Amino acid sequence: GENVEQHPSTLSVQEGDSAVIKCTYSDSASNYFPWYKQELGKRPQLIIDIRSNVGEKKDQRIAVTLNKTAKHFSLHITETQPEDSAVYFCAAVFTGGGNKLTFGTGTQLKVEL
Amino acid sequence: GAVVSQHPSWVICKSGTSVKIECRSLDFQATTMFWYRQFPKQSLMLMATSNEGSKATYEQGVEKDKFLINHASLTLSTLTVTSAHPEDSSFYICSARRAPATDTQYFGPGTRLTVL
């Protein structure tokens, strides 16, 4: 089955700085990679996603890059704000195999004033 | 659109009792719903995949006789934790996928289960 590793587990940045979270997946058949933001006690919220036929996608301050050869994908948040503080999860899924999400272990992002 | 609700949002029960959690897609039909469990400071772990009108598919290590899943309609799936024990205390989250099938899963707000 799929295995997703995520680093770092915690990340502290100053407000206005950039934050980068990296994930590695094991199953070369995975073709859809969503990123979720989860605040304490709340549901995961989809913030951006990328499909395997695209190398990069950007939405305002958030961008995701995908390297299919290396099986790496990364989340980039620029101009971080205190409200970006949360736990971020990457995930990988093979949409032709039941669409089961395999989540990474999560990154606790803290944006300090 | 794409709203998923869960009920109850939290529940406290005594050890040995059963608890039912409902997951509803409010504004779309969901052929597939997923049930996850999340322990404190950990990731979401898929428990089972629930398809409307058929038996659920459980992940390895998840006891199907303990975690009963029913997906009776295109908008409702239920998870029943039978004979709950303190180690079952967790945050249970469902997600739903639109019909026809697409990639995106929409998550419910979660149910906090505490077993005393």
GROMACS .gro file of C-alpha atoms in nm:
model
  229
    1GLY     CA    1   0.000   0.000   0.000
    2GLU     CA    2   0.086   0.366  -0.016
    3ASN     CA    3   0.313   0.522   0.247
    4VAL     CA    4   0.351   0.898   0.284
    5GLU     CA    5   0.629   1.058   0.484
    6GLN     CA    6   0.607   1.422   0.586
    7HIS     CA    7   0.870   1.662   0.722
    8PRO     CA    8   0.916   1.853   0.938
    9SER     CA    9   0.684   1.751   1.217
   10THR     CA   10   0.698   2.103   1.363
   11LEU     CA   11   0.782   2.430   1.195
   12SER     CA   12   0.808   2.771   1.352
   13VAL     CA   13   0.845   3.081   1.136
   14GLN     CA   14   0.825   3.453   1.184
   15GLU     CA   15   0.527   3.635   1.043
   16GLY     CA   16   0.595   3.729   0.683
   17ASP     CA   17   0.846   3.451   0.625
   18SER     CA   18   0.790   3.153   0.399
   19ALA     CA   19   0.714   2.800   0.514
   20VAL     CA   20   0.790   2.481   0.325
   21ILE     CA   21   0.658   2.135   0.407
   22LYS     CA   22   0.779   1.830   0.219
   23CYS     CA   23   0.624   1.492   0.154
   24THR     CA   24   0.742   1.174  -0.009
   25TYR     CA   25   0.516   0.896  -0.133
   26SER     CA   26   0.595   0.538  -0.219
   27ASP     CA   27   0.337   0.425  -0.475
   28SER     CA   28   0.423   0.544  -0.825
   29ALA     CA   29   0.058   0.487  -0.923
   30SER     CA   30  -0.061   0.770  -0.696
   31ASN     CA   31  -0.191   1.051  -0.913
   32TYR     CA   32  -0.365   1.300  -0.686
   33PHE     CA   33  -0.203   1.492  -0.402
   34PRO     CA   34  -0.419   1.715  -0.179
   35TRP     CA   35  -0.302   1.926   0.113
   36TYR     CA   36  -0.520   1.983   0.418
   37LYS     CA   37  -0.512   2.237   0.698
   38GLN     CA   38  -0.656   2.126   1.031
   39GLU     CA   39  -0.714   2.349   1.328
   40LEU     CA   40  -0.746   2.194   1.672
   41GLY     CA   41  -1.067   1.994   1.705
   42LYS     CA   42  -1.184   2.085   1.356
   43ARG     CA   43  -1.223   1.904   1.027
   44PRO     CA   44  -0.940   1.895   0.772
   45GLN     CA   45  -0.987   2.164   0.510
   46LEU     CA   46  -0.857   2.122   0.157
   47ILE     CA   47  -0.628   2.414   0.079
   48ILE     CA   48  -0.472   2.307  -0.249
   49ASP     CA   49  -0.426   1.996  -0.458
   50ILE     CA   50  -0.224   1.883  -0.756
   51ARG     CA   51  -0.259   1.606  -1.007
   52SER     CA   52   0.022   1.401  -1.148
   53ASN     CA   53   0.008   1.563  -1.491
   54VAL     CA   54   0.101   1.901  -1.340
   55GLY     CA   55   0.433   2.004  -1.188
   56GLU     CA   56   0.327   2.313  -1.000
   57LYS     CA   57   0.010   2.488  -0.890
   58LYS     CA   58  -0.036   2.820  -0.715
   59ASP     CA   59  -0.326   2.983  -0.534
   60GLN     CA   60  -0.241   3.325  -0.391
   61ARG     CA   61   0.007   3.267  -0.108
   62ILE     CA   62  -0.001   2.889  -0.138
   63ALA     CA   63   0.179   2.676  -0.394
   64VAL     CA   64   0.242   2.308  -0.438
   65THR     CA   65   0.514   2.143  -0.645
   66LEU     CA   66   0.532   1.783  -0.756
   67ASN     CA   67   0.832   1.581  -0.870
   68LYS     CA   68   0.693   1.254  -1.000
   69THR     CA   69   1.034   1.105  -1.072
   70ALA     CA   70   1.150   1.153  -0.717
   71LYS     CA   71   0.800   1.098  -0.573
   72HIS     CA   72   0.823   1.421  -0.380
   73PHE     CA   73   0.571   1.700  -0.338
   74SER     CA   74   0.593   2.015  -0.133
   75LEU     CA   75   0.371   2.287   0.007
   76HIS     CA   76   0.496   2.644   0.001
   77ILE     CA   77   0.329   2.922   0.199
   78THR     CA   78   0.459   3.272   0.145
   79GLU     CA   79   0.405   3.582   0.356
   80THR     CA   80   0.288   3.373   0.648
   81GLN     CA   81   0.032   3.515   0.885
   82PRO     CA   82  -0.066   3.410   1.240
   83GLU     CA   83  -0.388   3.259   1.107
   84ASP     CA   84  -0.179   3.014   0.903
   85SER     CA   85  -0.088   2.844   1.232
   86ALA     CA   86  -0.239   2.495   1.222
   87VAL     CA   87  -0.150   2.134   1.145
   88TYR     CA   88  -0.096   2.064   0.776
   89PHE     CA   89  -0.135   1.720   0.625
   90CYS     CA   90  -0.028   1.604   0.282
   91ALA     CA   91  -0.199   1.307   0.125
   92ALA     CA   92  -0.163   1.084  -0.176
   93VAL     CA   93  -0.422   0.881  -0.359
   94PHE     CA   94  -0.450   0.656  -0.660
   95THR     CA   95  -0.784   0.760  -0.803
   96GLY     CA   96  -0.820   0.437  -0.994
   97GLY     CA   97  -0.783   0.229  -0.681
   98GLY     CA   98  -1.081   0.320  -0.465
   99ASN     CA   99  -0.973   0.679  -0.407
  100LYS     CA  100  -0.834   0.604  -0.061
  101LEU     CA  101  -0.639   0.892   0.089
  102THR     CA  102  -0.315   0.809   0.263
  103PHE     CA  103  -0.217   1.094   0.490
  104GLY     CA  104   0.125   1.210   0.594
  105THR     CA  105   0.206   1.241   0.963
  106GLY     CA  106   0.133   1.612   0.978
  107THR     CA  107   0.328   1.932   1.035
  108GLN     CA  108   0.246   2.168   1.319
  109LEU     CA  109   0.308   2.515   1.178
  110LYS     CA  110   0.341   2.805   1.418
  111VAL     CA  111   0.364   3.156   1.284
  112GLU     CA  112   0.507   3.388   1.545
  113LEU     CA  113   0.452   3.760   1.561
  114GLY     CA  114  -2.200   2.327  -0.188
  115ALA     CA  115  -2.040   2.000  -0.072
  116VAL     CA  116  -2.131   2.013   0.294
  117VAL     CA  117  -2.090   1.709   0.516
  118SER     CA  118  -2.235   1.694   0.865
  119GLN     CA  119  -2.178   1.454   1.152
  120HIS     CA  120  -2.388   1.381   1.454
  121PRO     CA  121  -2.324   1.392   1.738
  122SER     CA  122  -2.030   1.631   1.758
  123TRP     CA  123  -1.924   1.475   2.085
  124VAL     CA  124  -2.038   1.185   2.297
  125ILE     CA  125  -1.941   1.038   2.634
  126CYS     CA  126  -2.040   0.683   2.709
  127LYS     CA  127  -1.974   0.409   2.959
  128SER     CA  128  -1.747   0.119   2.879
  129GLY     CA  129  -1.938  -0.169   2.721
  130THR     CA  130  -2.206   0.042   2.555
  131SER     CA  131  -2.252   0.107   2.183
  132VAL     CA  132  -2.240   0.443   2.013
  133LYS     CA  133  -2.374   0.537   1.670
  134ILE     CA  134  -2.227   0.821   1.467
  135GLU     CA  135  -2.404   0.959   1.160
  136CYS     CA  136  -2.242   1.113   0.856
  137ARG     CA  137  -2.459   1.302   0.608
  138SER     CA  138  -2.388   1.474   0.279
  139LEU     CA  139  -2.628   1.768   0.289
  140ASP     CA  140  -2.626   1.902  -0.063
  141PHE     CA  141  -2.489   1.627  -0.281
  142GLN     CA  142  -2.512   1.255  -0.332
  143ALA     CA  143  -2.220   1.050  -0.211
  144THR     CA  144  -2.166   0.706  -0.357
  145THR     CA  145  -1.866   0.660  -0.131
  146MET     CA  146  -1.803   0.768   0.224
  147PHE     CA  147  -1.490   0.711   0.428
  148TRP     CA  148  -1.444   0.677   0.802
  149TYR     CA  149  -1.126   0.792   0.972
  150ARG     CA  150  -1.000   0.784   1.328
  151GLN     CA  151  -0.761   1.042   1.465
  152PHE     CA  152  -0.587   1.011   1.801
  153PRO     CA  153  -0.448   1.325   1.968
  154LYS     CA  154  -0.156   1.477   1.782
  155GLN     CA  155  -0.166   1.204   1.521
  156SER     CA  156  -0.267   1.178   1.159
  157LEU     CA  157  -0.596   1.058   1.018
  158MET     CA  158  -0.608   0.682   0.975
  159LEU     CA  159  -0.858   0.533   0.735
  160MET     CA  160  -1.080   0.275   0.903
  161ALA     CA  161  -1.313   0.176   0.624
  162THR     CA  162  -1.464   0.269   0.291
  163SER     CA  163  -1.840   0.270   0.272
  164ASN     CA  164  -2.023   0.229  -0.057
  165GLU     CA  165  -2.395   0.285  -0.085
  166GLY     CA  166  -2.586  -0.038  -0.094
  167SER     CA  167  -2.291  -0.266  -0.034
  168LYS     CA  168  -2.076  -0.391   0.249
  169ALA     CA  169  -1.802  -0.166   0.379
  170THR     CA  170  -1.439  -0.242   0.307
  171TYR     CA  171  -1.228  -0.234   0.621
  172GLU     CA  172  -0.861  -0.149   0.644
  173GLN     CA  173  -0.620  -0.401   0.785
  174GLY     CA  174  -0.634  -0.417   1.162
  175VAL     CA  175  -0.982  -0.266   1.193
  176GLU     CA  176  -1.234  -0.504   1.348
  177LYS     CA  177  -1.546  -0.509   1.132
  178ASP     CA  178  -1.754  -0.664   1.410
  179LYS     CA  179  -1.660  -0.383   1.645
  180PHE     CA  180  -1.699  -0.094   1.403
  181LEU     CA  181  -2.023  -0.151   1.216
  182ILE     CA  182  -2.074   0.061   0.909
  183ASN     CA  183  -2.398   0.105   0.719
  184HIS     CA  184  -2.440   0.315   0.405
  185ALA     CA  185  -2.813   0.290   0.350
  186SER     CA  186  -2.858   0.585   0.117
  187LEU     CA  187  -2.662   0.821  -0.103
  188THR     CA  188  -2.659   1.081   0.174
  189LEU     CA  189  -2.615   0.882   0.495
  190SER     CA  190  -2.355   0.652   0.641
  191THR     CA  191  -2.341   0.541   1.003
  192LEU     CA  192  -2.059   0.408   1.217
  193THR     CA  193  -2.150   0.212   1.528
  194VAL     CA  194  -1.881   0.148   1.783
  195THR     CA  195  -1.997  -0.165   1.964
  196SER     CA  196  -1.896  -0.254   2.320
  197ALA     CA  197  -1.685   0.058   2.342
  198HIS     CA  198  -1.378   0.063   2.565
  199PRO     CA  199  -1.157   0.352   2.679
  200GLU     CA  200  -0.904   0.275   2.406
  201ASP     CA  201  -1.175   0.353   2.148
  202SER     CA  202  -1.180   0.711   2.268
  203SER     CA  203  -1.081   0.917   1.967
  204PHE     CA  204  -1.188   1.174   1.709
  205TYR     CA  205  -1.391   1.004   1.436
  206ILE     CA  206  -1.418   1.187   1.104
  207CYS     CA  207  -1.611   1.092   0.795
  208SER     CA  208  -1.565   1.214   0.442
  209ALA     CA  209  -1.778   1.188   0.132
  210ARG     CA  210  -1.707   1.177  -0.234
  211ARG     CA  211  -1.952   1.311  -0.487
  212ALA     CA  212  -2.138   1.098  -0.735
  213PRO     CA  213  -2.027   1.060  -1.009
  214ALA     CA  214  -1.692   0.984  -0.851
  215THR     CA  215  -1.437   1.259  -0.835
  216ASP     CA  216  -1.107   1.297  -0.657
  217THR     CA  217  -1.205   1.541  -0.385
  218GLN     CA  218  -1.325   1.421  -0.048
  219TYR     CA  219  -1.532   1.653   0.170
  220PHE     CA  220  -1.486   1.606   0.541
  221GLY     CA  221  -1.739   1.615   0.820
  222PRO     CA  222  -1.670   1.815   1.136
  223GLY     CA  223  -1.580   1.506   1.336
  224THR     CA  224  -1.718   1.335   1.646
  225ARG     CA  225  -1.524   1.330   1.971
  226LEU     CA  226  -1.588   0.997   2.148
  227THR     CA  227  -1.490   0.956   2.510
  228VAL     CA  228  -1.541   0.617   2.670
  229LEU     CA  229  -1.530   0.614   3.048
   0.00000   0.00000   0.00000
